[in-house]
PDB file of C-alpha atoms and ligand atoms in Angstrom:
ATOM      1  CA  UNK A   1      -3.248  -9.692  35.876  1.00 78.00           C
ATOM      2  CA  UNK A   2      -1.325 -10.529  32.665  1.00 95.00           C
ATOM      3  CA  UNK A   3      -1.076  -7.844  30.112  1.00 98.00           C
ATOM      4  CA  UNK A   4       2.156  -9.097  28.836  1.00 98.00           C
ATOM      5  CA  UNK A   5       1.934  -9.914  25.206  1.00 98.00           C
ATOM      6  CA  UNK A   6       5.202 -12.498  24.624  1.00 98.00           C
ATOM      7  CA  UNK A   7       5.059 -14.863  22.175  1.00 98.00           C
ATOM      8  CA  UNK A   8       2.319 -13.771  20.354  1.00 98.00           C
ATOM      9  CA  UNK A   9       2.433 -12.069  16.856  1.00 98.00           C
ATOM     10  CA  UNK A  10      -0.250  -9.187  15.985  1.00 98.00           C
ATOM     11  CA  UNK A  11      -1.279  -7.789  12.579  1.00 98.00           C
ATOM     12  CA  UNK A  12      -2.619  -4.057  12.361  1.00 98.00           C
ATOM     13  CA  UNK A  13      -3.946  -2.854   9.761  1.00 98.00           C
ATOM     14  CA  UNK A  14      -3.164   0.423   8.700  1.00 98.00           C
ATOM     15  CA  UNK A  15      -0.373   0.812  11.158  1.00 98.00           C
ATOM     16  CA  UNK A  16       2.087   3.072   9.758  1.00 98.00           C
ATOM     17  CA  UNK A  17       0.621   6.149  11.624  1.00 97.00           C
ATOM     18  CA  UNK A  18      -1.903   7.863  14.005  1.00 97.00           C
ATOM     19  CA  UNK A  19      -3.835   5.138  16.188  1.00 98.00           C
ATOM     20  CA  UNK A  20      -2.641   2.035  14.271  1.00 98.00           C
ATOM     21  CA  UNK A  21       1.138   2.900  14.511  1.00 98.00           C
ATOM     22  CA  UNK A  22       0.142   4.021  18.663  1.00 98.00           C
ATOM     23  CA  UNK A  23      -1.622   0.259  18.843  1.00 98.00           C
ATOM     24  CA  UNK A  24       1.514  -1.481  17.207  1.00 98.00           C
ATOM     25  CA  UNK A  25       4.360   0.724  19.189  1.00 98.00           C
ATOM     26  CA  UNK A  26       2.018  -0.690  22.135  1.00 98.00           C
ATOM     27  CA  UNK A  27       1.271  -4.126  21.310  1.00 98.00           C
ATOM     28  CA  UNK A  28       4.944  -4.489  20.726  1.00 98.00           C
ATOM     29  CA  UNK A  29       6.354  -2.851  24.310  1.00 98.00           C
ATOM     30  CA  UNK A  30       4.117  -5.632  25.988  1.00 98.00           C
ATOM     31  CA  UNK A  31       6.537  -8.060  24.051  1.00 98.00           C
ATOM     32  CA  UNK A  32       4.284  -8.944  20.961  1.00 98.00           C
ATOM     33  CA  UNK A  33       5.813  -9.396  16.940  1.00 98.00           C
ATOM     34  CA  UNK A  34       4.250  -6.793  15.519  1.00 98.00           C
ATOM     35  CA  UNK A  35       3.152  -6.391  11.837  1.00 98.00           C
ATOM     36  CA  UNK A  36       3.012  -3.291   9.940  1.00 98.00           C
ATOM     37  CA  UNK A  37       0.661  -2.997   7.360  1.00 98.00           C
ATOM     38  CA  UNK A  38      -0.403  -0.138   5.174  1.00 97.00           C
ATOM     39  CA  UNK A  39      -1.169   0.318   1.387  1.00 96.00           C
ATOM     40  CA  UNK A  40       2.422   1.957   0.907  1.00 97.00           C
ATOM     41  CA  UNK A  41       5.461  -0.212   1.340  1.00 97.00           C
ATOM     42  CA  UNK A  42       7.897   2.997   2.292  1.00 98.00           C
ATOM     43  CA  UNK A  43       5.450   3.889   4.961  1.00 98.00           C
ATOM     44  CA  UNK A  44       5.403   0.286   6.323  1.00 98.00           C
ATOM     45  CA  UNK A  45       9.397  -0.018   6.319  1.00 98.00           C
ATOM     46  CA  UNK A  46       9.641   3.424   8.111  1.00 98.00           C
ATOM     47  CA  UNK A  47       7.652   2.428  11.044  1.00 98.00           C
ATOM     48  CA  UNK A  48       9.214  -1.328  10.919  1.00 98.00           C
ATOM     49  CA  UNK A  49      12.432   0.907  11.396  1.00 98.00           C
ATOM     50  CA  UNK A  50      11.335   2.745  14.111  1.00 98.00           C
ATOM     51  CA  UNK A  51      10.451   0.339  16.038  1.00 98.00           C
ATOM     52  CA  UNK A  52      13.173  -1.745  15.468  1.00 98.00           C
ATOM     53  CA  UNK A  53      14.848   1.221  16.528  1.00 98.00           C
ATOM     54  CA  UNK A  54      13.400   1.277  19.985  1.00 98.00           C
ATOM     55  CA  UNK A  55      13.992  -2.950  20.059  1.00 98.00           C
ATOM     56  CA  UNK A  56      10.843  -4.085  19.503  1.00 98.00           C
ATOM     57  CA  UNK A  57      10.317  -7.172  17.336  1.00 98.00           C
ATOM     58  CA  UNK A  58       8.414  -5.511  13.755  1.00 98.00           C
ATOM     59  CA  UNK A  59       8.104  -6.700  10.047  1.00 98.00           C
ATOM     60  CA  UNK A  60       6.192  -4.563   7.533  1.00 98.00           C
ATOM     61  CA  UNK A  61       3.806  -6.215   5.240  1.00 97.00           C
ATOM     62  CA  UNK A  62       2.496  -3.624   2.592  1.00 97.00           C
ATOM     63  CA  UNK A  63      -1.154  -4.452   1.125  1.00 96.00           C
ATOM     64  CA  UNK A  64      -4.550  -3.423   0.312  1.00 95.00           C
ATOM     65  CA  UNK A  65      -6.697  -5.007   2.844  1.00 91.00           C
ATOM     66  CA  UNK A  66      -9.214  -4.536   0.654  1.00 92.00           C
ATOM     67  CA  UNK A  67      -8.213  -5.727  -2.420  1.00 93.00           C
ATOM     68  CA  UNK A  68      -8.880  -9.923  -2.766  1.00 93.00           C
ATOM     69  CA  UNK A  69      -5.973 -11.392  -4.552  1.00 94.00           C
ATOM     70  CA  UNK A  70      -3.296  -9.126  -2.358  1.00 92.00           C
ATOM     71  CA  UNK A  71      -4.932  -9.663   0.727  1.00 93.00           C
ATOM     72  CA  UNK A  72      -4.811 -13.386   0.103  1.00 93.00           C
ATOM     73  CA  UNK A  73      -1.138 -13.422  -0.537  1.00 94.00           C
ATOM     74  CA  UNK A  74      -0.356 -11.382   1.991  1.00 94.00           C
ATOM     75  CA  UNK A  75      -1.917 -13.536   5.157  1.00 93.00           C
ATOM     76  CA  UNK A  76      -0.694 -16.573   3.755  1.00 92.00           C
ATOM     77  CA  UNK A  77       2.806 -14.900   4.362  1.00 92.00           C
ATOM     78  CA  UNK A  78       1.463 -13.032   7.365  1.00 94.00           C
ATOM     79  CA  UNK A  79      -0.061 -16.038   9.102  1.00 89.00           C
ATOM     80  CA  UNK A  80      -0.273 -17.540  12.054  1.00 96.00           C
ATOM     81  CA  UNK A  81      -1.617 -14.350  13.556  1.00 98.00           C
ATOM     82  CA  UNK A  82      -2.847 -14.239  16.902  1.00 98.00           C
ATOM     83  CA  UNK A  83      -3.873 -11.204  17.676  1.00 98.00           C
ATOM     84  CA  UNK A  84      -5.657  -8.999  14.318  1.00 98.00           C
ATOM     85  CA  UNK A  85      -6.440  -5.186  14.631  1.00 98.00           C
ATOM     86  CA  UNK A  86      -8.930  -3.989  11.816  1.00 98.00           C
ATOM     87  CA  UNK A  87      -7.275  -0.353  12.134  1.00 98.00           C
ATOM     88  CA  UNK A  88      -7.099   0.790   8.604  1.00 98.00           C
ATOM     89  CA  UNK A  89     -10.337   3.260   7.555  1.00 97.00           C
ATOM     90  CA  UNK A  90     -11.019   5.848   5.488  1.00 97.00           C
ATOM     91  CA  UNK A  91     -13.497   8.564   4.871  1.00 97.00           C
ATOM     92  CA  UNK A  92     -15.451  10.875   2.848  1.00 98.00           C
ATOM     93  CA  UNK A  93     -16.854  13.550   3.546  1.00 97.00           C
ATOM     94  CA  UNK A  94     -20.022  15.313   1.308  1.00 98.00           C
ATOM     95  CA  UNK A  95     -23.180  16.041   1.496  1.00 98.00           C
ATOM     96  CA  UNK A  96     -25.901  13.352   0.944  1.00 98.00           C
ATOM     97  CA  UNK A  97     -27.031  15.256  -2.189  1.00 98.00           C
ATOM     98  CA  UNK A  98     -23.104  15.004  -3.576  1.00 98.00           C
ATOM     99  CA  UNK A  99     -22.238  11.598  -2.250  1.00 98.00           C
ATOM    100  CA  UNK A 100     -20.826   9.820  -4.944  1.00 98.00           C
ATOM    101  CA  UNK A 101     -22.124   5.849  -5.159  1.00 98.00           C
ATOM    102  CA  UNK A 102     -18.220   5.246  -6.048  1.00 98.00           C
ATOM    103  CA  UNK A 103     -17.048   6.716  -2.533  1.00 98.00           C
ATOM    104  CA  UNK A 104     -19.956   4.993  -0.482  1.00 98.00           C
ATOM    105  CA  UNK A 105     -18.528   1.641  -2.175  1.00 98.00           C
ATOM    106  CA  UNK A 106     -14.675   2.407  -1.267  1.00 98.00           C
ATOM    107  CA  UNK A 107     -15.627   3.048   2.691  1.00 98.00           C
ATOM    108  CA  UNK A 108     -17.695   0.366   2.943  1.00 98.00           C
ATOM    109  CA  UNK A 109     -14.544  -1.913   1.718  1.00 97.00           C
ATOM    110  CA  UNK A 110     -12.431  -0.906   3.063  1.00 97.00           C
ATOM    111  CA  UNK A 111     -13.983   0.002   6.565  1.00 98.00           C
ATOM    112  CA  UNK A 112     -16.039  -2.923   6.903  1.00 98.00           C
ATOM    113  CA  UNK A 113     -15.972  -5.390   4.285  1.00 98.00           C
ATOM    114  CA  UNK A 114     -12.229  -6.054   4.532  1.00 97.00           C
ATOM    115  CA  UNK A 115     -11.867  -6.149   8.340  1.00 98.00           C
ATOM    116  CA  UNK A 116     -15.140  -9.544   7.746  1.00 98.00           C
ATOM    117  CA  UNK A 117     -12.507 -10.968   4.884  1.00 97.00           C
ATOM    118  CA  UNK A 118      -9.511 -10.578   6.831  1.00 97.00           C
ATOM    119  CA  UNK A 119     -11.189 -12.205   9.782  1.00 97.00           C
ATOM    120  CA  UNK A 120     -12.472 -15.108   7.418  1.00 96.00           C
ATOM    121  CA  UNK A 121      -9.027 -15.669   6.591  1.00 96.00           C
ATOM    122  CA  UNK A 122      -7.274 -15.649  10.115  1.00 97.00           C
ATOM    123  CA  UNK A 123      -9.850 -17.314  12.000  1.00 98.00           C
ATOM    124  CA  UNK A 124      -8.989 -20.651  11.303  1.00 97.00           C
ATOM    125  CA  UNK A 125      -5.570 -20.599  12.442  1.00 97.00           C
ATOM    126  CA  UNK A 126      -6.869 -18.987  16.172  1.00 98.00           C
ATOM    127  CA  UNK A 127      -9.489 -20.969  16.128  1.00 98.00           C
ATOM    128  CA  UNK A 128      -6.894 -23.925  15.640  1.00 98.00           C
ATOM    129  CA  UNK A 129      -4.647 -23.420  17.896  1.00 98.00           C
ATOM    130  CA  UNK A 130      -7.350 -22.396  20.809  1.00 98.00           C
ATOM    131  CA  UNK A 131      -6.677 -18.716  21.329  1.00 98.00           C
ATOM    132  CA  UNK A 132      -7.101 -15.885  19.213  1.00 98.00           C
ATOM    133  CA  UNK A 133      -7.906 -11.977  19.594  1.00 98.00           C
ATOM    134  CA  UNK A 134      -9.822 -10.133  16.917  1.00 99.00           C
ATOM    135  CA  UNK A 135     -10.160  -6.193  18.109  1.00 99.00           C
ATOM    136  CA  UNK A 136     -12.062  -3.993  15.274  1.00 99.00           C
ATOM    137  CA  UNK A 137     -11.276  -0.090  15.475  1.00 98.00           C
ATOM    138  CA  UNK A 138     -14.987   1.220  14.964  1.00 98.00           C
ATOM    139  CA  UNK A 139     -15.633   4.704  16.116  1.00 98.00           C
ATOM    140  CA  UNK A 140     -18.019   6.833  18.230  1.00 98.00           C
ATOM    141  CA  UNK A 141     -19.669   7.283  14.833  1.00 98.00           C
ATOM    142  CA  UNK A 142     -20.559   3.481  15.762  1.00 98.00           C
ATOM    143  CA  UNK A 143     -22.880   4.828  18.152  1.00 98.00           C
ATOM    144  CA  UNK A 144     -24.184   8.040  16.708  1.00 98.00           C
ATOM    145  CA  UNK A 145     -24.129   9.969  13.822  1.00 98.00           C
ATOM    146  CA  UNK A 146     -22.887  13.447  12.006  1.00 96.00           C
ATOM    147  CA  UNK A 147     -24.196  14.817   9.233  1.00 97.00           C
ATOM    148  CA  UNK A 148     -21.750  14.429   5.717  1.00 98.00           C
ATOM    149  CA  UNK A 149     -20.244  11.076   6.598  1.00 98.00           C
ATOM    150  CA  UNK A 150     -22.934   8.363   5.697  1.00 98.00           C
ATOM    151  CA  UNK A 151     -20.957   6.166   4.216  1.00 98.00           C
ATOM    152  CA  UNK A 152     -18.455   6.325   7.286  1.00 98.00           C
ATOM    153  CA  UNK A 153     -21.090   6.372   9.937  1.00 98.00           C
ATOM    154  CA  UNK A 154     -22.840   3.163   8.569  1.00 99.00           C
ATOM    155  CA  UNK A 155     -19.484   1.330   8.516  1.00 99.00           C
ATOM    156  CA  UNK A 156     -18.688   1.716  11.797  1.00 98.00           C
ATOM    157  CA  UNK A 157     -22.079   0.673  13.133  1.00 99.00           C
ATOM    158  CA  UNK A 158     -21.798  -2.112  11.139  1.00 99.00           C
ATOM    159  CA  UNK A 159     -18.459  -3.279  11.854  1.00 98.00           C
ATOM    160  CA  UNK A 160     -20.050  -3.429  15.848  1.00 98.00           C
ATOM    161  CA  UNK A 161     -22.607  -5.752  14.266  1.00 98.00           C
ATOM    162  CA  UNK A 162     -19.880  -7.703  12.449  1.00 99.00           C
ATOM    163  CA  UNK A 163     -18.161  -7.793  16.185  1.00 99.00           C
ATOM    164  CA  UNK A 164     -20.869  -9.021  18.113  1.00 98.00           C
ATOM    165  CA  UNK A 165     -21.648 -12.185  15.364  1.00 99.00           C
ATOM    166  CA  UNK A 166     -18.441 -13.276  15.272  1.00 99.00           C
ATOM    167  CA  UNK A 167     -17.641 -12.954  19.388  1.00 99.00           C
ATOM    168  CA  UNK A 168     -20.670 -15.165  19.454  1.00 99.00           C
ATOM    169  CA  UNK A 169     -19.600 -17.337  16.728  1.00 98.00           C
ATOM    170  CA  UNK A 170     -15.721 -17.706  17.842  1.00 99.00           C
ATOM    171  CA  UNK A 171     -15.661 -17.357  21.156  1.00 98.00           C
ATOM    172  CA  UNK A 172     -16.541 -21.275  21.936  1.00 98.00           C
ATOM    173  CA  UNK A 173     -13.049 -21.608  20.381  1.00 98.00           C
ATOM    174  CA  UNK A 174     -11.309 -19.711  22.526  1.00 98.00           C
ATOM    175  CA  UNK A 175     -11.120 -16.368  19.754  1.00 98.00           C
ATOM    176  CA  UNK A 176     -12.641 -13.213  21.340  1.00 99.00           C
ATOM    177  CA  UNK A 177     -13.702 -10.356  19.149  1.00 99.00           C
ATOM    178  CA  UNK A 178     -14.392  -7.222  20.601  1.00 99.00           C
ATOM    179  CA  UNK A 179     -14.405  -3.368  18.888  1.00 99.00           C
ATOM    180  CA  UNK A 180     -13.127   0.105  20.081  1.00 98.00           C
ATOM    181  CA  UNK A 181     -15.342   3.261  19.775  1.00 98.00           C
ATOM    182  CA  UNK A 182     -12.293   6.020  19.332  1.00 98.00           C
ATOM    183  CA  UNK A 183     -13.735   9.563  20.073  1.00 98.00           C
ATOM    184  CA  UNK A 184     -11.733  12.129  18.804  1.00 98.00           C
ATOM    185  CA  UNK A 185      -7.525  12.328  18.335  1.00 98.00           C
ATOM    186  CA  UNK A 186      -5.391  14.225  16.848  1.00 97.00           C
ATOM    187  CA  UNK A 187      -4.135  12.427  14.154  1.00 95.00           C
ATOM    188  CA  UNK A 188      -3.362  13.142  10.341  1.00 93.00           C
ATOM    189  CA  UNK A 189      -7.258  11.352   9.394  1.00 93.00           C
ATOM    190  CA  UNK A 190      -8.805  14.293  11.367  1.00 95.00           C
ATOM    191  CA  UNK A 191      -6.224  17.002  10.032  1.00 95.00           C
ATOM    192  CA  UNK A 192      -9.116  18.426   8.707  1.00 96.00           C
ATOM    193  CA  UNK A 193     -11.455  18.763  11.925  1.00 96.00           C
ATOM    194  CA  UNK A 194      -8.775  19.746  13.606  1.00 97.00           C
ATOM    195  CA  UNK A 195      -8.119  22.885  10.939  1.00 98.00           C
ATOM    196  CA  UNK A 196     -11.527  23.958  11.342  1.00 97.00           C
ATOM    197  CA  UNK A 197     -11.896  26.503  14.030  1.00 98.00           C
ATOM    198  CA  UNK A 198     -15.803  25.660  14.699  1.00 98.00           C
ATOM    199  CA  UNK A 199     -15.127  21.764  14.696  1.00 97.00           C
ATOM    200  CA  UNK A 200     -12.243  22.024  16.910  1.00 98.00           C
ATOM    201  CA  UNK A 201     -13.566  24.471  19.690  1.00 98.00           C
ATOM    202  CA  UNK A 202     -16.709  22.325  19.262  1.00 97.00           C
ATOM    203  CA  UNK A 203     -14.649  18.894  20.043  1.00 98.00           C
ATOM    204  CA  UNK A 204     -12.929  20.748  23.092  1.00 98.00           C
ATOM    205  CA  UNK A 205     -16.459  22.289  24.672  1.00 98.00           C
ATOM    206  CA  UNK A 206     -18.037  18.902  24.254  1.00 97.00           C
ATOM    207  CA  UNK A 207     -15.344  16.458  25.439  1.00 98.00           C
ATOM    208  CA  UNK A 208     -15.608  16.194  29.068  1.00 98.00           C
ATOM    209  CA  UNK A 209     -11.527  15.883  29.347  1.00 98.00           C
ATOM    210  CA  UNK A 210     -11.538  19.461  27.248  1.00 98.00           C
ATOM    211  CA  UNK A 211      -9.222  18.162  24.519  1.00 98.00           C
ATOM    212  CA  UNK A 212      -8.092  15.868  21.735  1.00 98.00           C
ATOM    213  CA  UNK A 213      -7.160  12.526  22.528  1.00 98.00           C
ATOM    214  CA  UNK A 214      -3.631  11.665  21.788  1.00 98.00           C
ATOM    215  CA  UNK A 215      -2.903   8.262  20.072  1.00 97.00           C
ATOM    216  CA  UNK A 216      -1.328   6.676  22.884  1.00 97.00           C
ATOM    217  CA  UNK A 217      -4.273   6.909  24.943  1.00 98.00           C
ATOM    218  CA  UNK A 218      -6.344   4.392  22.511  1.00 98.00           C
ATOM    219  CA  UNK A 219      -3.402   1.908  22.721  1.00 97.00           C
ATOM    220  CA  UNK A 220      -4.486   0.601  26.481  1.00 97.00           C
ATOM    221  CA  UNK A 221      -7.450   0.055  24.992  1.00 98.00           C
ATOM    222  CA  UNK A 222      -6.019  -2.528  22.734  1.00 98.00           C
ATOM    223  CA  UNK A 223      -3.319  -3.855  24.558  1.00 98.00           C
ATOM    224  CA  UNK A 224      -6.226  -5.065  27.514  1.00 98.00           C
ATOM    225  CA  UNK A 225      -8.580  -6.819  24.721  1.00 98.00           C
ATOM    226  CA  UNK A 226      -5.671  -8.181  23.445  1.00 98.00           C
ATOM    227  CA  UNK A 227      -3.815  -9.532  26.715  1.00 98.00           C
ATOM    228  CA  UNK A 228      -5.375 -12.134  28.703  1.00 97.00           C
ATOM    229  CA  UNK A 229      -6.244  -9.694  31.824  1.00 97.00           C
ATOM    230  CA  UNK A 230      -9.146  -9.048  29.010  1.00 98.00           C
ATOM    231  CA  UNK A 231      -9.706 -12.811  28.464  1.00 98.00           C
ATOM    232  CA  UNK A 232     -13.328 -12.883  29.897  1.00 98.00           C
ATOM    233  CA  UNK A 233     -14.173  -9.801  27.285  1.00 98.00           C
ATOM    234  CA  UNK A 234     -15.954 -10.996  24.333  1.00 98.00           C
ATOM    235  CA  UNK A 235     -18.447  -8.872  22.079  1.00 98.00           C
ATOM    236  CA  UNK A 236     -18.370  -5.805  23.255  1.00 98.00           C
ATOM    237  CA  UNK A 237     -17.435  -2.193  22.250  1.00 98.00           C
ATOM    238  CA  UNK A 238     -15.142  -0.519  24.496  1.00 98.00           C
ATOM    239  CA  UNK A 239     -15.554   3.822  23.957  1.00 98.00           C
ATOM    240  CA  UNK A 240     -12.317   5.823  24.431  1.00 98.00           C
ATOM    241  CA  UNK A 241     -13.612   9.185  23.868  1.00 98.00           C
ATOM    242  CA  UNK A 242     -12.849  11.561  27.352  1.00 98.00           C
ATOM    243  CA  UNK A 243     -16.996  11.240  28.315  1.00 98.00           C
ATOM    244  CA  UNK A 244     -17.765  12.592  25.080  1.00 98.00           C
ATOM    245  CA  UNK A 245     -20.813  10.276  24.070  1.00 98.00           C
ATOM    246  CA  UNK A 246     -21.591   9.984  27.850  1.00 97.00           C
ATOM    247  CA  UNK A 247     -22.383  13.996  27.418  1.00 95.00           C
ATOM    248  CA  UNK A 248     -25.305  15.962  26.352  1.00 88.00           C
TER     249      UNK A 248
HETATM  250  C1  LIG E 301     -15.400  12.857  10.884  1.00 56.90           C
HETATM  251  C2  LIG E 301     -15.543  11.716  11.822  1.00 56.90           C
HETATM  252  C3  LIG E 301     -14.285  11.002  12.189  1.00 56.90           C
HETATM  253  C4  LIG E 301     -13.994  11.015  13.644  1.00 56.90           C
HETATM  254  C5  LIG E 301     -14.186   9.836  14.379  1.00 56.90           C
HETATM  255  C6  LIG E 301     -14.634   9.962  15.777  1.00 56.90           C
HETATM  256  O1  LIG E 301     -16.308  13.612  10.869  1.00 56.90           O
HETATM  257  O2  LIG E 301     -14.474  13.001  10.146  1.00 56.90           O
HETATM  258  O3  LIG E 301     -16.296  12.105  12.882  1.00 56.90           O
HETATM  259  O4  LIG E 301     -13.215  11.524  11.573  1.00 56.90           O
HETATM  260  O5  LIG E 301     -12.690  11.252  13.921  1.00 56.90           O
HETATM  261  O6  LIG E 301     -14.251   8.642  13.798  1.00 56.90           O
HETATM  262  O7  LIG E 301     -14.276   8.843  16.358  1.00 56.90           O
END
């Protein structure tokens, strides 16, 4: 089994903290050239330093995945890529009475329409060169639902959708695309969940393990789809949630 990741270079978006920086620090111990990406260049050269810090091989490439003319530039400077994690997400959370259309348009962007551009514009070059790994950071919320997030919640079972077409679509060439369903983790997006006494006893009581997931538990997840021990693994949606979903 091969889980080594030499020679190969891997973009993550949103990587400068929380489960993107865990997948990169990851992706880059198992010998991969990791690239740091966030919206905020001080953010991306912090973790670059980091990790160069530990040895690892990282370059920081600052843009707004879902913005057209920056994304653009920055694959052409990014690319070849063989190994893309659509990480970055964000949410909002409001009532369906309060949900601004503005808000619903800004998740959807950024959680699902940037993560089908980006893969438009790395494809090519995997497809190419034979071999190519496209891992999309959905969510349990992929699965099922919670009241307040709509916007969120649709994203994420869309961007399984958007996984499964384009595993069926790429994998002839040799590109696998496959999506993670994180549960919960404690991580700055859930600060606050994690603040709220009721949410947080709630997560505990309903997660199987009895806790929070920490970042570094996700990364396996990653490193597997993205090595070839997970070569055969095409279209699906792997959950990392302790049991939660598997629970009543
Ligand atoms: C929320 C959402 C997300 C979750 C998540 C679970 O209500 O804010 O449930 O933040 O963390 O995506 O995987």
């Amino acid at each position: 089994m091969d889980f080594r990741l030499d020679g190969r270079r891997a973009l993550i978006t949103g990587s400068t903290r929380g489960l993107g920086l865990a997948i990169a620090r990851a992706m880059a111990q198992q010998g991969a050239a990791v690239i740091i990406n966030s919206r905020n260049g001080n953010e991306c050269e912090a973790a670059v330093a980091d990790l160069r810090g530990a040895g690892h091989d990282a370059t920081a490439l600052p843009f707004d995945a879902s913005v057209g003319p920056a994304r653009r530039a920055a694959i052409e400077t990014a690319d070849p890529v063989d190994i893309l994690v659509n990480n970055a997400g964000i949410i909002h959370r409001a009532p369906l009475a309060d949900f601004p259309e503005d808000k619903w348009r800004d998740v959807l962007d950024v959680n699902l329409t940037a993560p089908f551009l980006l893969a438009q514009l790395l494809a090519p070059g995997m497809v190419e060169r034979g071999w190519g790994r496209i891992i999309n950071i959905s969510s349990i919320m992929g699965q099922i639902g919670r009241a307040t997030i709509p916007a969120y919640v649709s994203s994420k079972h869309g961007l399984i959708g958007l996984t499964k077409t384009l595993a069926v679509e790429l994998g002839p060439h040799g590109v696998t695309v496959n999506a993670i369903n994180p549960g919960y983790f404690a991580t700055e997006f859930n600060a606050p969940l994690i603040a709220d006494p009721d949410f947080n006893s709630m997560v505990k009581t309903r997660t199987p393990l009895g806790r929070w997931g920490d970042p570094a538990e996700l990364a396996g997840a990653a490193v597997f789809l993205a090595s070839d021990a997970g070569g055969y693994v095409n279209g699906a949606a792997l959950t990392v949630d302790g049991g939660m979903t598997a629970s009543l």
